Amino acid sequence: MTYLEIDKALYDIVNEKYNECQGRLDAVSKENKNERKALMIEREMYGLCNRAGILVYVLGKRENVLTMRRRVIGQILQRYPKLNEVFTKLDEEEKMRFLAALQAEIYMRDQIVNSYYTEFEAAKASGDMKNILELQIKIGGCENVFEAWEAWRKENNIYPNLIDRMGG
């Protein structure tokens, strides 16, 4: 499987989650404001995974996006020795497959979701129920995507089991 096919498959997974969530939102009565708000937050996390993680709205070819993101991910990988060790041993073609398969999750976890976990712990410590609930939805939406991506990677034997909340 080429790196562009991997990239497209991960986008499709998120897009499916976004559309499924939109369907649930459309089915909820306008009067049920709390459930609608929760679904809107969840849906926006799926949108964020595509915009910030996969960079679907960036102009240009997908090759250009992955090449650009490679520089960013290269800096992030320095903080995760296990992932960095795997990446640095790959040839150029395989590095592009690695990037296509993992860069969105690496970026999202490092730059966004880890801060959600930190905010969540602070909200729990202070008893801030509004933020606790909102952060649970944000974290849950992103983790839903990460779990789906990992399931796809396992099913296709493309870098399965490398990311575990990036402890490495």
mmCIF file of C-alpha atoms in Angstrom:
data_model
loop_
_atom_site.group_PDB
_atom_site.id
_atom_site.type_symbol
_atom_site.label_atom_id
_atom_site.label_comp_id
_atom_site.label_asym_id
_atom_site.label_seq_id
_atom_site.Cartn_x
_atom_site.Cartn_y
_atom_site.Cartn_z
ATOM 1 C CA MET A 1 0.000 0.000 0.000
ATOM 2 C CA THR A 2 1.422 3.399 -0.937
ATOM 3 C CA TYR A 3 1.733 6.272 1.478
ATOM 4 C CA LEU A 4 -0.969 8.179 -0.433
ATOM 5 C CA GLU A 5 -3.367 5.245 -0.063
ATOM 6 C CA ILE A 6 -2.624 5.130 3.671
ATOM 7 C CA ASP A 7 -3.189 8.887 3.947
ATOM 8 C CA LYS A 8 -6.548 8.597 2.148
ATOM 9 C CA ALA A 9 -7.678 5.650 4.279
ATOM 10 C CA LEU A 10 -7.045 7.577 7.518
ATOM 11 C CA TYR A 11 -8.889 10.604 6.158
ATOM 12 C CA ASP A 12 -11.837 8.393 5.203
ATOM 13 C CA ILE A 13 -12.003 6.977 8.740
ATOM 14 C CA VAL A 14 -12.280 10.432 10.263
ATOM 15 C CA ASN A 15 -14.706 11.626 7.626
ATOM 16 C CA GLU A 16 -16.937 8.626 8.369
ATOM 17 C CA LYS A 17 -16.883 9.444 12.093
ATOM 18 C CA TYR A 18 -17.702 13.090 11.328
ATOM 19 C CA ASN A 19 -20.656 12.123 9.110
ATOM 20 C CA GLU A 20 -21.940 9.552 11.614
ATOM 21 C CA CYS A 21 -21.825 12.162 14.378
ATOM 22 C CA GLN A 22 -23.572 14.688 12.123
ATOM 23 C CA GLY A 23 -26.303 12.099 11.562
ATOM 24 C CA ARG A 24 -26.757 11.672 15.313
ATOM 25 C CA LEU A 25 -26.855 15.461 15.711
ATOM 26 C CA ASP A 26 -29.475 15.795 12.967
ATOM 27 C CA ALA A 27 -31.643 13.219 14.782
ATOM 28 C CA VAL A 28 -31.626 15.124 18.090
ATOM 29 C CA SER A 29 -34.445 17.551 18.742
ATOM 30 C CA LYS A 30 -33.519 21.253 18.750
ATOM 31 C CA GLU A 31 -34.976 21.459 22.268
ATOM 32 C CA ASN A 32 -32.362 19.061 23.629
ATOM 33 C CA LYS A 33 -29.644 21.717 23.826
ATOM 34 C CA ASN A 34 -27.220 19.812 26.075
ATOM 35 C CA GLU A 35 -27.107 16.706 23.889
ATOM 36 C CA ARG A 36 -26.828 18.856 20.757
ATOM 37 C CA LYS A 37 -23.938 20.810 22.274
ATOM 38 C CA ALA A 38 -22.148 17.592 23.240
ATOM 39 C CA LEU A 39 -22.580 16.197 19.727
ATOM 40 C CA MET A 40 -21.380 19.448 18.173
ATOM 41 C CA ILE A 41 -18.225 19.333 20.313
ATOM 42 C CA GLU A 42 -17.639 15.690 19.370
ATOM 43 C CA ARG A 43 -18.203 16.437 15.672
ATOM 44 C CA GLU A 44 -15.753 19.317 15.826
ATOM 45 C CA MET A 45 -13.091 17.026 17.278
ATOM 46 C CA TYR A 46 -13.467 14.840 14.187
ATOM 47 C CA GLY A 47 -13.159 17.952 12.052
ATOM 48 C CA LEU A 48 -10.076 18.962 14.021
ATOM 49 C CA CYS A 49 -8.460 15.577 13.395
ATOM 50 C CA ASN A 50 -8.841 16.139 9.661
ATOM 51 C CA ARG A 51 -7.879 19.832 9.668
ATOM 52 C CA ALA A 52 -4.985 19.780 12.140
ATOM 53 C CA GLY A 53 -3.967 16.132 12.017
ATOM 54 C CA ILE A 54 -4.296 15.254 8.360
ATOM 55 C CA LEU A 55 -4.281 18.844 7.028
ATOM 56 C CA VAL A 56 -7.039 18.156 4.502
ATOM 57 C CA TYR A 57 -7.651 21.833 3.770
ATOM 58 C CA VAL A 58 -4.065 22.696 2.918
ATOM 59 C CA LEU A 59 -3.697 23.716 -0.698
ATOM 60 C CA GLY A 60 -1.478 21.586 -2.863
ATOM 61 C CA LYS A 61 -0.834 17.949 -3.411
ATOM 62 C CA ARG A 62 -0.894 15.409 -0.599
ATOM 63 C CA GLU A 63 2.778 14.731 -1.281
ATOM 64 C CA ASN A 64 3.513 18.350 -0.399
ATOM 65 C CA VAL A 65 1.468 18.157 2.792
ATOM 66 C CA LEU A 66 3.297 15.062 4.023
ATOM 67 C CA THR A 67 6.679 16.528 3.088
ATOM 68 C CA MET A 68 5.835 19.718 4.990
ATOM 69 C CA ARG A 69 4.519 17.787 7.977
ATOM 70 C CA ARG A 70 7.662 15.625 7.976
ATOM 71 C CA ARG A 71 9.707 18.571 9.284
ATOM 72 C CA VAL A 72 7.237 19.186 12.102
ATOM 73 C CA ILE A 73 6.986 15.519 13.024
ATOM 74 C CA GLY A 74 10.773 15.201 12.917
ATOM 75 C CA GLN A 75 10.983 17.772 15.708
ATOM 76 C CA ILE A 76 8.201 16.118 17.716
ATOM 77 C CA LEU A 77 9.759 12.655 17.380
ATOM 78 C CA GLN A 78 12.851 13.876 19.228
ATOM 79 C CA ARG A 79 10.704 13.810 22.395
ATOM 80 C CA TYR A 80 9.599 10.199 21.811
ATOM 81 C CA PRO A 81 12.694 7.968 21.601
ATOM 82 C CA LYS A 82 10.843 4.737 20.752
ATOM 83 C CA LEU A 83 9.046 6.275 17.772
ATOM 84 C CA ASN A 84 12.109 8.233 16.692
ATOM 85 C CA GLU A 85 14.265 5.106 16.715
ATOM 86 C CA VAL A 86 11.823 3.282 14.431
ATOM 87 C CA PHE A 87 11.567 6.264 12.070
ATOM 88 C CA THR A 88 15.282 6.961 11.739
ATOM 89 C CA LYS A 89 16.038 3.360 10.701
ATOM 90 C CA LEU A 90 13.656 3.464 7.722
ATOM 91 C CA ASP A 91 14.555 4.114 4.096
ATOM 92 C CA GLU A 92 12.987 7.132 2.388
ATOM 93 C CA GLU A 93 10.008 5.303 0.886
ATOM 94 C CA GLU A 94 9.173 3.635 4.176
ATOM 95 C CA LYS A 95 9.546 6.945 6.058
ATOM 96 C CA MET A 96 6.746 8.323 3.880
ATOM 97 C CA ARG A 97 4.544 5.313 4.752
ATOM 98 C CA PHE A 98 5.350 5.819 8.439
ATOM 99 C CA LEU A 99 4.410 9.495 8.139
ATOM 100 C CA ALA A 100 1.185 8.744 6.327
ATOM 101 C CA ALA A 101 0.223 6.112 8.911
ATOM 102 C CA LEU A 102 1.248 7.903 12.096
ATOM 103 C CA GLN A 103 1.949 11.603 11.651
ATOM 104 C CA ALA A 104 -1.639 12.767 12.222
ATOM 105 C CA GLU A 105 -1.929 10.914 15.514
ATOM 106 C CA ILE A 106 1.562 11.906 16.640
ATOM 107 C CA TYR A 107 0.822 15.557 15.898
ATOM 108 C CA MET A 108 -2.660 15.511 17.456
ATOM 109 C CA ARG A 109 -1.506 13.790 20.630
ATOM 110 C CA ASP A 110 1.582 15.935 21.108
ATOM 111 C CA GLN A 111 0.180 19.313 20.135
ATOM 112 C CA ILE A 112 -3.474 19.073 21.207
ATOM 113 C CA VAL A 113 -4.729 16.026 23.095
ATOM 114 C CA ASN A 114 -1.983 15.912 25.722
ATOM 115 C CA SER A 115 -2.981 19.449 26.753
ATOM 116 C CA TYR A 116 -6.630 18.315 26.950
ATOM 117 C CA TYR A 117 -5.563 15.618 29.419
ATOM 118 C CA THR A 118 -3.671 18.220 31.479
ATOM 119 C CA GLU A 119 -6.681 20.564 31.449
ATOM 120 C CA PHE A 120 -8.952 17.658 32.355
ATOM 121 C CA GLU A 121 -6.861 16.795 35.435
ATOM 122 C CA ALA A 122 -6.891 20.462 36.503
ATOM 123 C CA ALA A 123 -10.669 20.647 36.015
ATOM 124 C CA LYS A 124 -11.125 17.485 38.079
ATOM 125 C CA ALA A 125 -8.906 18.880 40.845
ATOM 126 C CA SER A 126 -10.931 22.092 40.973
ATOM 127 C CA GLY A 127 -14.323 20.417 40.563
ATOM 128 C CA ASP A 128 -15.096 22.414 37.406
ATOM 129 C CA MET A 129 -17.898 20.203 36.083
ATOM 130 C CA LYS A 130 -18.525 22.242 32.923
ATOM 131 C CA ASN A 131 -14.906 21.868 31.784
ATOM 132 C CA ILE A 132 -14.750 18.244 32.932
ATOM 133 C CA LEU A 133 -17.688 17.345 30.709
ATOM 134 C CA GLU A 134 -16.450 19.339 27.717
ATOM 135 C CA LEU A 135 -12.930 17.915 27.979
ATOM 136 C CA GLN A 136 -14.283 14.376 28.318
ATOM 137 C CA ILE A 137 -16.088 14.878 25.009
ATOM 138 C CA LYS A 138 -13.029 16.405 23.329
ATOM 139 C CA ILE A 139 -10.709 13.675 24.570
ATOM 140 C CA GLY A 140 -13.269 10.996 23.769
ATOM 141 C CA GLY A 141 -13.727 12.221 20.204
ATOM 142 C CA CYS A 142 -9.994 12.268 19.534
ATOM 143 C CA GLU A 143 -9.443 8.903 21.212
ATOM 144 C CA ASN A 144 -12.271 7.444 19.072
ATOM 145 C CA VAL A 145 -10.314 8.498 16.001
ATOM 146 C CA PHE A 146 -7.012 7.203 17.383
ATOM 147 C CA GLU A 147 -8.600 3.833 18.206
ATOM 148 C CA ALA A 148 -10.092 3.589 14.714
ATOM 149 C CA TRP A 149 -6.754 4.491 13.130
ATOM 150 C CA GLU A 150 -4.978 1.890 15.264
ATOM 151 C CA ALA A 151 -7.559 -0.756 14.372
ATOM 152 C CA TRP A 152 -7.003 0.041 10.694
ATOM 153 C CA ARG A 153 -3.215 -0.102 11.117
ATOM 154 C CA LYS A 154 -3.535 -3.510 12.825
ATOM 155 C CA GLU A 155 -5.908 -4.811 10.159
ATOM 156 C CA ASN A 156 -3.501 -3.702 7.416
ATOM 157 C CA ASN A 157 -0.305 -4.486 9.354
ATOM 158 C CA ILE A 158 0.998 -0.947 8.913
ATOM 159 C CA TYR A 159 2.902 0.137 12.024
ATOM 160 C CA PRO A 160 0.498 -1.402 14.525
ATOM 161 C CA ASN A 161 0.988 -0.986 18.259
ATOM 162 C CA LEU A 162 3.571 1.823 18.072
ATOM 163 C CA ILE A 163 1.627 4.560 19.781
ATOM 164 C CA ASP A 164 0.481 4.084 23.365
ATOM 165 C CA ARG A 165 -0.313 7.652 24.394
ATOM 166 C CA MET A 166 3.260 8.252 23.179
ATOM 167 C CA GLY A 167 5.050 7.147 26.275
ATOM 168 C CA GLY A 168 8.058 6.202 24.191
#
